CSV table of C-alpha atoms (C1' of nucleotides) in Angstrom, one decimal:
chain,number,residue,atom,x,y,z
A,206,UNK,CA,104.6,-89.9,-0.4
A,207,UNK,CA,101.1,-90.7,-1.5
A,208,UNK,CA,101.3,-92.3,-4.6
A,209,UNK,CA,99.0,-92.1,-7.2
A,210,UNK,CA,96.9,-94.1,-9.3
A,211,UNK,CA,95.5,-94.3,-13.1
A,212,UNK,CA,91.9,-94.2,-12.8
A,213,UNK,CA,90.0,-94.0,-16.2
A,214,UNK,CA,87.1,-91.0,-14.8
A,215,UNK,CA,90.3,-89.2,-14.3
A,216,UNK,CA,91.8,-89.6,-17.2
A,217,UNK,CA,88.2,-89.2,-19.5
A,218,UNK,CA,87.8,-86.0,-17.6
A,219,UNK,CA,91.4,-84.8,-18.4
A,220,UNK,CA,91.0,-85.6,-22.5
A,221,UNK,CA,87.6,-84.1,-22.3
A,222,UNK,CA,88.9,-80.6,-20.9
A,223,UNK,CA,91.7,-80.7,-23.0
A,224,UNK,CA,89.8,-81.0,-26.2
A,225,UNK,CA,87.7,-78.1,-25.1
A,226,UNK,CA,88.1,-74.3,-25.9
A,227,UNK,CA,85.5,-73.0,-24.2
A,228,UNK,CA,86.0,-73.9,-20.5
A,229,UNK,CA,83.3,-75.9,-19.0
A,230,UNK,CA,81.7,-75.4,-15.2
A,231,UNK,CA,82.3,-78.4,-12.9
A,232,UNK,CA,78.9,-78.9,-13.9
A,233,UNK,CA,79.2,-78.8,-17.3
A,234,UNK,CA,82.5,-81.5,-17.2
A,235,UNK,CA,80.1,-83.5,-15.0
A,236,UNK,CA,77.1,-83.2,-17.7
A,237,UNK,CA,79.6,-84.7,-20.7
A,238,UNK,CA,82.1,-87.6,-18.9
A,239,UNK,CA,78.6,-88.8,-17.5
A,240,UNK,CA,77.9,-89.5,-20.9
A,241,UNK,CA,81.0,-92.3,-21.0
A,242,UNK,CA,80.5,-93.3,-17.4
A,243,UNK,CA,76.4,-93.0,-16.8
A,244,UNK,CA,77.0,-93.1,-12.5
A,245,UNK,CA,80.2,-91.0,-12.0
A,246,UNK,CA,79.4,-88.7,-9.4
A,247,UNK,CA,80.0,-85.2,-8.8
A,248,UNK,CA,82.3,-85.5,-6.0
A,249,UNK,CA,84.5,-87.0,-8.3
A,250,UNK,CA,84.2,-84.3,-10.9
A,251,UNK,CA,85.1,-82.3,-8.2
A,252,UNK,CA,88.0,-84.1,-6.7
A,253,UNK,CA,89.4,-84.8,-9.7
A,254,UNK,CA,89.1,-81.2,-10.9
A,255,UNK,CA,91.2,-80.1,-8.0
A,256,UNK,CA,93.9,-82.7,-8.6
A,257,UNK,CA,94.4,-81.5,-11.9
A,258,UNK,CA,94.7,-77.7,-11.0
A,259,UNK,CA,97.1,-79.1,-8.5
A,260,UNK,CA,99.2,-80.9,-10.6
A,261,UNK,CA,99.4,-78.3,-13.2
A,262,UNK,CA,97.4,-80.1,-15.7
A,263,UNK,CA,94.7,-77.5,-15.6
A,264,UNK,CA,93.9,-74.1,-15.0
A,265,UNK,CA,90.9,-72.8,-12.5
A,266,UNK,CA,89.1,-69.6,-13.8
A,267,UNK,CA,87.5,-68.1,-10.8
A,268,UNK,CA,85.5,-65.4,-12.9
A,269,UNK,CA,84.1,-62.0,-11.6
A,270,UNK,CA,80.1,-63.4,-11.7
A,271,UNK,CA,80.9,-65.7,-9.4
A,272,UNK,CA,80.7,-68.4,-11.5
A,273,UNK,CA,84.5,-71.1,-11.6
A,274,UNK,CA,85.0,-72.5,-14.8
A,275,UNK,CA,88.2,-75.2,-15.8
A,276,UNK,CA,90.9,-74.6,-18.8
A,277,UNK,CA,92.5,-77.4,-20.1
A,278,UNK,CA,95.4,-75.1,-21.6
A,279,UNK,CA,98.1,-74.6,-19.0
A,280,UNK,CA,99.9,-72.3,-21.0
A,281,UNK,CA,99.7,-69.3,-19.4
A,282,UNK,CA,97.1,-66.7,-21.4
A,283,UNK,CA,94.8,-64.1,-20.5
A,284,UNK,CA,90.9,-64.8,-20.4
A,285,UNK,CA,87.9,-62.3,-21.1
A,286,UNK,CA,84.4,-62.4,-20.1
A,287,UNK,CA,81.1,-61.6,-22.2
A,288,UNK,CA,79.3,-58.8,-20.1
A,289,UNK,CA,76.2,-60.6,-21.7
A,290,UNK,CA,76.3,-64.3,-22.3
A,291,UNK,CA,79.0,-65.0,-19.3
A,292,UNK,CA,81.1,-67.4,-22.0
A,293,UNK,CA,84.9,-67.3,-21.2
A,294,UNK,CA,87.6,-66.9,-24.5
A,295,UNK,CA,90.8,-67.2,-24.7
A,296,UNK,CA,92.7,-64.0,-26.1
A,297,UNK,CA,95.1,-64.7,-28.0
A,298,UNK,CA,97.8,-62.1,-27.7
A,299,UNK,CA,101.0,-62.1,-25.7
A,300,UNK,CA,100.9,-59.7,-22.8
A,301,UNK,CA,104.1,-60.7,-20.8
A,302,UNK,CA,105.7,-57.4,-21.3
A,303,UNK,CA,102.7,-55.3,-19.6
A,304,UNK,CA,102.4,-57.8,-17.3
A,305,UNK,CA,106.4,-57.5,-16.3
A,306,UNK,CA,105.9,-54.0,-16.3
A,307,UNK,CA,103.0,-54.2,-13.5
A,308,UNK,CA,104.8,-56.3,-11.7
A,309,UNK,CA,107.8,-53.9,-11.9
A,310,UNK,CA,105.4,-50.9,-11.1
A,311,UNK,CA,103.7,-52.6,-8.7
A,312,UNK,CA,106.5,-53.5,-6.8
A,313,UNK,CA,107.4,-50.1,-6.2
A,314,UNK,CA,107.4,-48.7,-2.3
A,315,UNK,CA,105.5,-52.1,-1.9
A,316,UNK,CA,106.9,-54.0,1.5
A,317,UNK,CA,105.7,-57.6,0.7
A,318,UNK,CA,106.9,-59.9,-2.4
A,319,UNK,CA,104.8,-59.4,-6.1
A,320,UNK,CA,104.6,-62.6,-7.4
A,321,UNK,CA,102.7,-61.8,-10.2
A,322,UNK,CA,99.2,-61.0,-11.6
A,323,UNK,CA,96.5,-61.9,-13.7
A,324,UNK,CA,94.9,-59.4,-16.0
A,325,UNK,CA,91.0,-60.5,-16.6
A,326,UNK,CA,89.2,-58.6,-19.9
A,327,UNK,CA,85.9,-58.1,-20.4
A,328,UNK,CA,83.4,-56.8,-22.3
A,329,UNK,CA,81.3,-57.9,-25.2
A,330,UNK,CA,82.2,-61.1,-26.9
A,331,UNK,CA,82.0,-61.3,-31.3
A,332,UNK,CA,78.6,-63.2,-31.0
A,333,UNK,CA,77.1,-61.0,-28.9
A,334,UNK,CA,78.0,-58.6,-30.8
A,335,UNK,CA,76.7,-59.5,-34.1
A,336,UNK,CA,73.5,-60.3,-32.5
A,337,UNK,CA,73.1,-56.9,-31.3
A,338,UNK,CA,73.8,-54.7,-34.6
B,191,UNK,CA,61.5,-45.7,-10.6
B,192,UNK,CA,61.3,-47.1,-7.3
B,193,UNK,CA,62.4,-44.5,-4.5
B,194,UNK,CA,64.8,-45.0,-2.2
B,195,UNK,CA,64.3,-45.2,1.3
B,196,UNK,CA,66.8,-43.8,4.2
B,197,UNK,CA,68.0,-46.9,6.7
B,198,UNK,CA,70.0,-47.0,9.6
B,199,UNK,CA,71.6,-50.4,8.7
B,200,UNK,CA,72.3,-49.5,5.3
B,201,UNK,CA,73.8,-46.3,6.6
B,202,UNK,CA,76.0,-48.3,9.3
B,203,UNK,CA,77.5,-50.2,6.6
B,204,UNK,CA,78.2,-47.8,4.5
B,205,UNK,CA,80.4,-46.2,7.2
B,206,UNK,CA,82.1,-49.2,8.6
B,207,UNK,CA,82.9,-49.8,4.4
B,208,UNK,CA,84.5,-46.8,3.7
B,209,UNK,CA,86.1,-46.6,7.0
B,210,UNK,CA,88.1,-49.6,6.2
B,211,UNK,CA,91.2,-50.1,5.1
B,212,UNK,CA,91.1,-53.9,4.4
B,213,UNK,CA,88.3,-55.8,2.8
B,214,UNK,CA,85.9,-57.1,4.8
B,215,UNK,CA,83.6,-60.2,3.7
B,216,UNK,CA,80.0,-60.1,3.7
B,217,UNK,CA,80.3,-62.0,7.0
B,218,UNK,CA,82.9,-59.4,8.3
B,219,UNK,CA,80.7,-56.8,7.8
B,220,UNK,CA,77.7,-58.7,9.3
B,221,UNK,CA,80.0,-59.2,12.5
B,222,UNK,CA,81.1,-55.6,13.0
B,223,UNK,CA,77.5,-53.9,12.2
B,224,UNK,CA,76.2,-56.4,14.5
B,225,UNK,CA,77.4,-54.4,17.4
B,226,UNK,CA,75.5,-51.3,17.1
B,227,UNK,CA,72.1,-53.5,15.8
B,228,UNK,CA,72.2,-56.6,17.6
B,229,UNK,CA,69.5,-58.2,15.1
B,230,UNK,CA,69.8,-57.1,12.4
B,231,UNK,CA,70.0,-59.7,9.7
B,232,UNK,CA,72.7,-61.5,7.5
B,233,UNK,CA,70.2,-61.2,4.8
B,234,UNK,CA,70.2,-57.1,5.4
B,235,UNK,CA,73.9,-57.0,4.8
B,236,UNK,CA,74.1,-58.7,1.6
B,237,UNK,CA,71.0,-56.6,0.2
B,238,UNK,CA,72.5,-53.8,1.5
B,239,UNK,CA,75.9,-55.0,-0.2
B,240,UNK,CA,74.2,-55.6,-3.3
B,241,UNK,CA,72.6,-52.4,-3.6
B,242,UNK,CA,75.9,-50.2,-2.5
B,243,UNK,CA,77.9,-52.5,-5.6
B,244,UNK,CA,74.6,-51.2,-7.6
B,245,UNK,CA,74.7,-48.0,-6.9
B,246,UNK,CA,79.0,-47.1,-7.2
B,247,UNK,CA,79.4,-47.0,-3.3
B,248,UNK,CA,81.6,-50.1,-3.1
B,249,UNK,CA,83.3,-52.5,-5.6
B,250,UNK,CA,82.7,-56.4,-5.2
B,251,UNK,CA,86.4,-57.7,-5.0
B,252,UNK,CA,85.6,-61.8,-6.0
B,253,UNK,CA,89.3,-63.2,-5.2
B,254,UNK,CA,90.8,-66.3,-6.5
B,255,UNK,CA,90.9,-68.2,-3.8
B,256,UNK,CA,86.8,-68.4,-3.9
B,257,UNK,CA,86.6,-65.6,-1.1
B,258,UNK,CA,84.2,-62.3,-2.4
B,259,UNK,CA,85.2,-59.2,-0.6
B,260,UNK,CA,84.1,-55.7,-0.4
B,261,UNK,CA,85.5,-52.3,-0.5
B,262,UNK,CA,84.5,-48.9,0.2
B,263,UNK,CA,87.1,-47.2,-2.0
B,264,UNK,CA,85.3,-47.2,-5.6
B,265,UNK,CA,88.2,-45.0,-7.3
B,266,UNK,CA,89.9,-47.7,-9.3
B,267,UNK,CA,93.0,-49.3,-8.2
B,268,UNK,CA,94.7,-52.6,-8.3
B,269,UNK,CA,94.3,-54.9,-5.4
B,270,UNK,CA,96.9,-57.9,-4.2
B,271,UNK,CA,96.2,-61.0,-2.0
B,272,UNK,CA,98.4,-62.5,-0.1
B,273,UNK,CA,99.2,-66.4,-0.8
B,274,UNK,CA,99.4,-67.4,2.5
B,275,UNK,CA,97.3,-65.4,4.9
B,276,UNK,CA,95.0,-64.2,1.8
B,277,UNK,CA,94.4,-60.8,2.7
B,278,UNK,CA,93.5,-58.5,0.2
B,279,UNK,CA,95.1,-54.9,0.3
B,280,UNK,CA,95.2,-52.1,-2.0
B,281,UNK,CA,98.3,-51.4,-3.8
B,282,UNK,CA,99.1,-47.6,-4.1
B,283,UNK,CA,100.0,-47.2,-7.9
B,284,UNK,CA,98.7,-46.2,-10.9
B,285,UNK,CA,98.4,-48.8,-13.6
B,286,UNK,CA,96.3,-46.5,-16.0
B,287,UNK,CA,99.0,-47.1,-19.1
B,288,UNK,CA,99.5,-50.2,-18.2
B,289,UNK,CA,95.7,-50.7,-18.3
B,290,UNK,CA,95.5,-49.1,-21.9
B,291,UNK,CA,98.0,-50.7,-23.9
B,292,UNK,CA,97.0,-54.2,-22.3
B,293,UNK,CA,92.9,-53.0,-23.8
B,294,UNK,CA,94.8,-52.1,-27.3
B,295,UNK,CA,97.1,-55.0,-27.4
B,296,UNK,CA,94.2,-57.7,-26.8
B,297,UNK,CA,92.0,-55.9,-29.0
B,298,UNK,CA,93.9,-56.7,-31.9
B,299,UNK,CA,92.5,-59.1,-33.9
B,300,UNK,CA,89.3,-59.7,-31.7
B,301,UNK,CA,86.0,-59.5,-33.6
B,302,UNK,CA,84.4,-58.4,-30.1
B,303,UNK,CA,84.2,-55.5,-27.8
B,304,UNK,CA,87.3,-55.2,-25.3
B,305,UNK,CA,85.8,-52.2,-22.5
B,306,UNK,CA,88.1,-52.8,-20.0
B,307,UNK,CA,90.4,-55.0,-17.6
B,308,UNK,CA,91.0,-56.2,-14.4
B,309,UNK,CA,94.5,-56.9,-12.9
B,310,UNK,CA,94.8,-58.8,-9.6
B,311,UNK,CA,98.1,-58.8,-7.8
B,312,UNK,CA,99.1,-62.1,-5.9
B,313,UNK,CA,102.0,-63.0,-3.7
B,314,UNK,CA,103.2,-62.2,-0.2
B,315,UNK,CA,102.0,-59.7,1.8
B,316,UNK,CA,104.2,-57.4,3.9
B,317,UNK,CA,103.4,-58.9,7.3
B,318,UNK,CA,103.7,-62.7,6.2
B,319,UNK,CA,106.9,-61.8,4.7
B,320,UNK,CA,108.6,-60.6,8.0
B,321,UNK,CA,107.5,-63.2,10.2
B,322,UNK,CA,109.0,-66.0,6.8
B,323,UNK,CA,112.4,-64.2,7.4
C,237,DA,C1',48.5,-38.1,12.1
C,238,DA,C1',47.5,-41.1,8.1
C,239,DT,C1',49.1,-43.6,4.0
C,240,DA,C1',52.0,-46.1,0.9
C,241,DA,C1',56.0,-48.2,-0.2
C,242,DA,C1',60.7,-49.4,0.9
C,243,DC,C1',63.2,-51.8,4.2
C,244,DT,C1',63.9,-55.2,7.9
C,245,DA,C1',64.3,-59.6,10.8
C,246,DG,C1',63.8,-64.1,10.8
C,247,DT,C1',63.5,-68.0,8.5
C,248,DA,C1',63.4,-71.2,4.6
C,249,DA,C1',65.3,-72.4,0.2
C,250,DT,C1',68.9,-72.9,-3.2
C,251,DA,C1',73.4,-73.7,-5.2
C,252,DA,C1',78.1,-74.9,-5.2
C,253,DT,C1',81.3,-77.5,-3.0
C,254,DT,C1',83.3,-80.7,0.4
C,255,DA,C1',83.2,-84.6,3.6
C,256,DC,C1',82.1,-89.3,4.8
C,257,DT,C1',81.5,-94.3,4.1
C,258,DG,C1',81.4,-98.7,2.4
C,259,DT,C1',82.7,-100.7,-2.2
C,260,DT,C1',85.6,-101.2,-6.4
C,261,DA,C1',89.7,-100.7,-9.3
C,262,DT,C1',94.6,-100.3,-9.7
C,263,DT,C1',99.2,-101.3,-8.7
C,264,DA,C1',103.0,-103.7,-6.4
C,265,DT,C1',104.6,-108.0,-5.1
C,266,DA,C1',104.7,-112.8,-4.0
D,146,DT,C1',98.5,-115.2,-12.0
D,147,DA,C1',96.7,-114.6,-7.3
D,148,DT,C1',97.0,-111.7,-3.2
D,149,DA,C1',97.3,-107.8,-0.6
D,150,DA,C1',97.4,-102.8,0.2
D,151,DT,C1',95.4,-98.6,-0.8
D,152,DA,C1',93.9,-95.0,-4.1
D,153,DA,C1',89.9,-93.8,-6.1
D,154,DC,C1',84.9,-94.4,-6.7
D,155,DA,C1',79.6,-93.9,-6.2
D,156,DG,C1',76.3,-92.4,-3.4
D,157,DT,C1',74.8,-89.7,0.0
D,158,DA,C1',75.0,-86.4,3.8
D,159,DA,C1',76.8,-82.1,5.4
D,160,DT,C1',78.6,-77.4,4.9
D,161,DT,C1',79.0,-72.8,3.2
D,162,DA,C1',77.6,-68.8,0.8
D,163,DT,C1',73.9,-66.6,-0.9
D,164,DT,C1',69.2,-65.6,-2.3
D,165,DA,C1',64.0,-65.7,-1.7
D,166,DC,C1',59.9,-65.2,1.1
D,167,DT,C1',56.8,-63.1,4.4
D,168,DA,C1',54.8,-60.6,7.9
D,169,DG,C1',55.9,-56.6,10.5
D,170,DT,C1',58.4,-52.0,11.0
D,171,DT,C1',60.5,-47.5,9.2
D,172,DT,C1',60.7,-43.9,6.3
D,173,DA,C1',59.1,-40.3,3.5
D,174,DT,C1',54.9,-38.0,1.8
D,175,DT,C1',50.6,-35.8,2.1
DNA sequence: AATAAACTAGTAATAATTACTGTTATTATA
DNA sequence: TATAATAACAGTAATTATTACTAGTTTATT
């Protein structure tokens, strides 16, 4: 019922994570948009953070350090995590058949209703890497 | 370097860890040892959690939903969570293959280090799906 | 038993996120 | 275009999960 309203913080917030391939912390989202709007506050980062993931027009990346971080690309792709510098990336590969084939697998002499998964990589990301040989 | 010291606490959550099926919460944990020493201290059990995760007696399960559980079965296995009540339960499968191919297949064409993945199984648990229907 | 260091309880501090409140911006309508 | 209704905002306070600190207690060692 709610209806819902243009608001240009939203909006600002929206273009910034979609131009973005690294995905930023609420933090870090607040940190640039506050650059365009000096006295937007966190809460709204926040609020409209959530809206977005709720709408389908983001992607929330709850990662294994604890840390969330946001993803501007809905399309659904699997993330990895730097063991050493924390940064998220987006791998670029198509894993739809392993991931039909857990499902299937998983399924098996299971009682409830597989709905899907999410396969998280990690390891040790090209920079890092380079740096350290 | 630094010895480690025998403790009664630590000892009491060890046990009530791997004695579970589910996957308690820091604060679960803190509840249930709570029993047998009154006072002993929230700050005891996540130290104590900590050092356990350190030390390959339990596995920090961080779930999407925010939540960080803990689990006393370190041999590695896929875990589900349920979208409504969110408990997290252990599925009974092996995924190994799965779990190679998915390493191989993102690998290709990354200029960084791929050592390993984590899948997380989501959708309805057993219970929740009995009292839907 | 005496000693040294690890560990603890209790409390304070921090960090991330959410809730609240009075004001502002947006949209629908007159 | 002005008015009214309300979604969204800024600013701040509150909450939650977790970590840090400190003085006292346990544990292991001699």
């Amino acid at each position: 019922m709610a209806q819902i309203k243009h608001s240009r913080q939203r909006e600002a917030i929206r273009i910034f994570l979609m131009s973005r391939k690294d995905h930023p912390t609420a933090e870090a989202v607040y940190a640039h948009v506050k650059e365009e709007y000096p006295n937007i506050s966190l809460g709204t980062v926040y609020r409209n953070l959530t809206f977005l993931v709720d709408n389908g027009e983001a992607i929330k990346v709850p990662c294994d350090d604890g840390s969330v971080h946001f993803d501007g690309n809905v399309e659904p792709h699997p993330h990895f995590q730097c063991r050493k510098c924390g940064a998220i990336i987006d791998l670029d590969f198509d894993g739809t058949k392993c991931e039909n084939a857990l499902n299937k697998a998983a399924a098996t002499d299971f009682e409830g209703i597989i709905e899907g998964n999410v396969t998280f990589f990690y390891g040790i990301c090209p920079e890092c890497r380079r740096e350290n040989s």
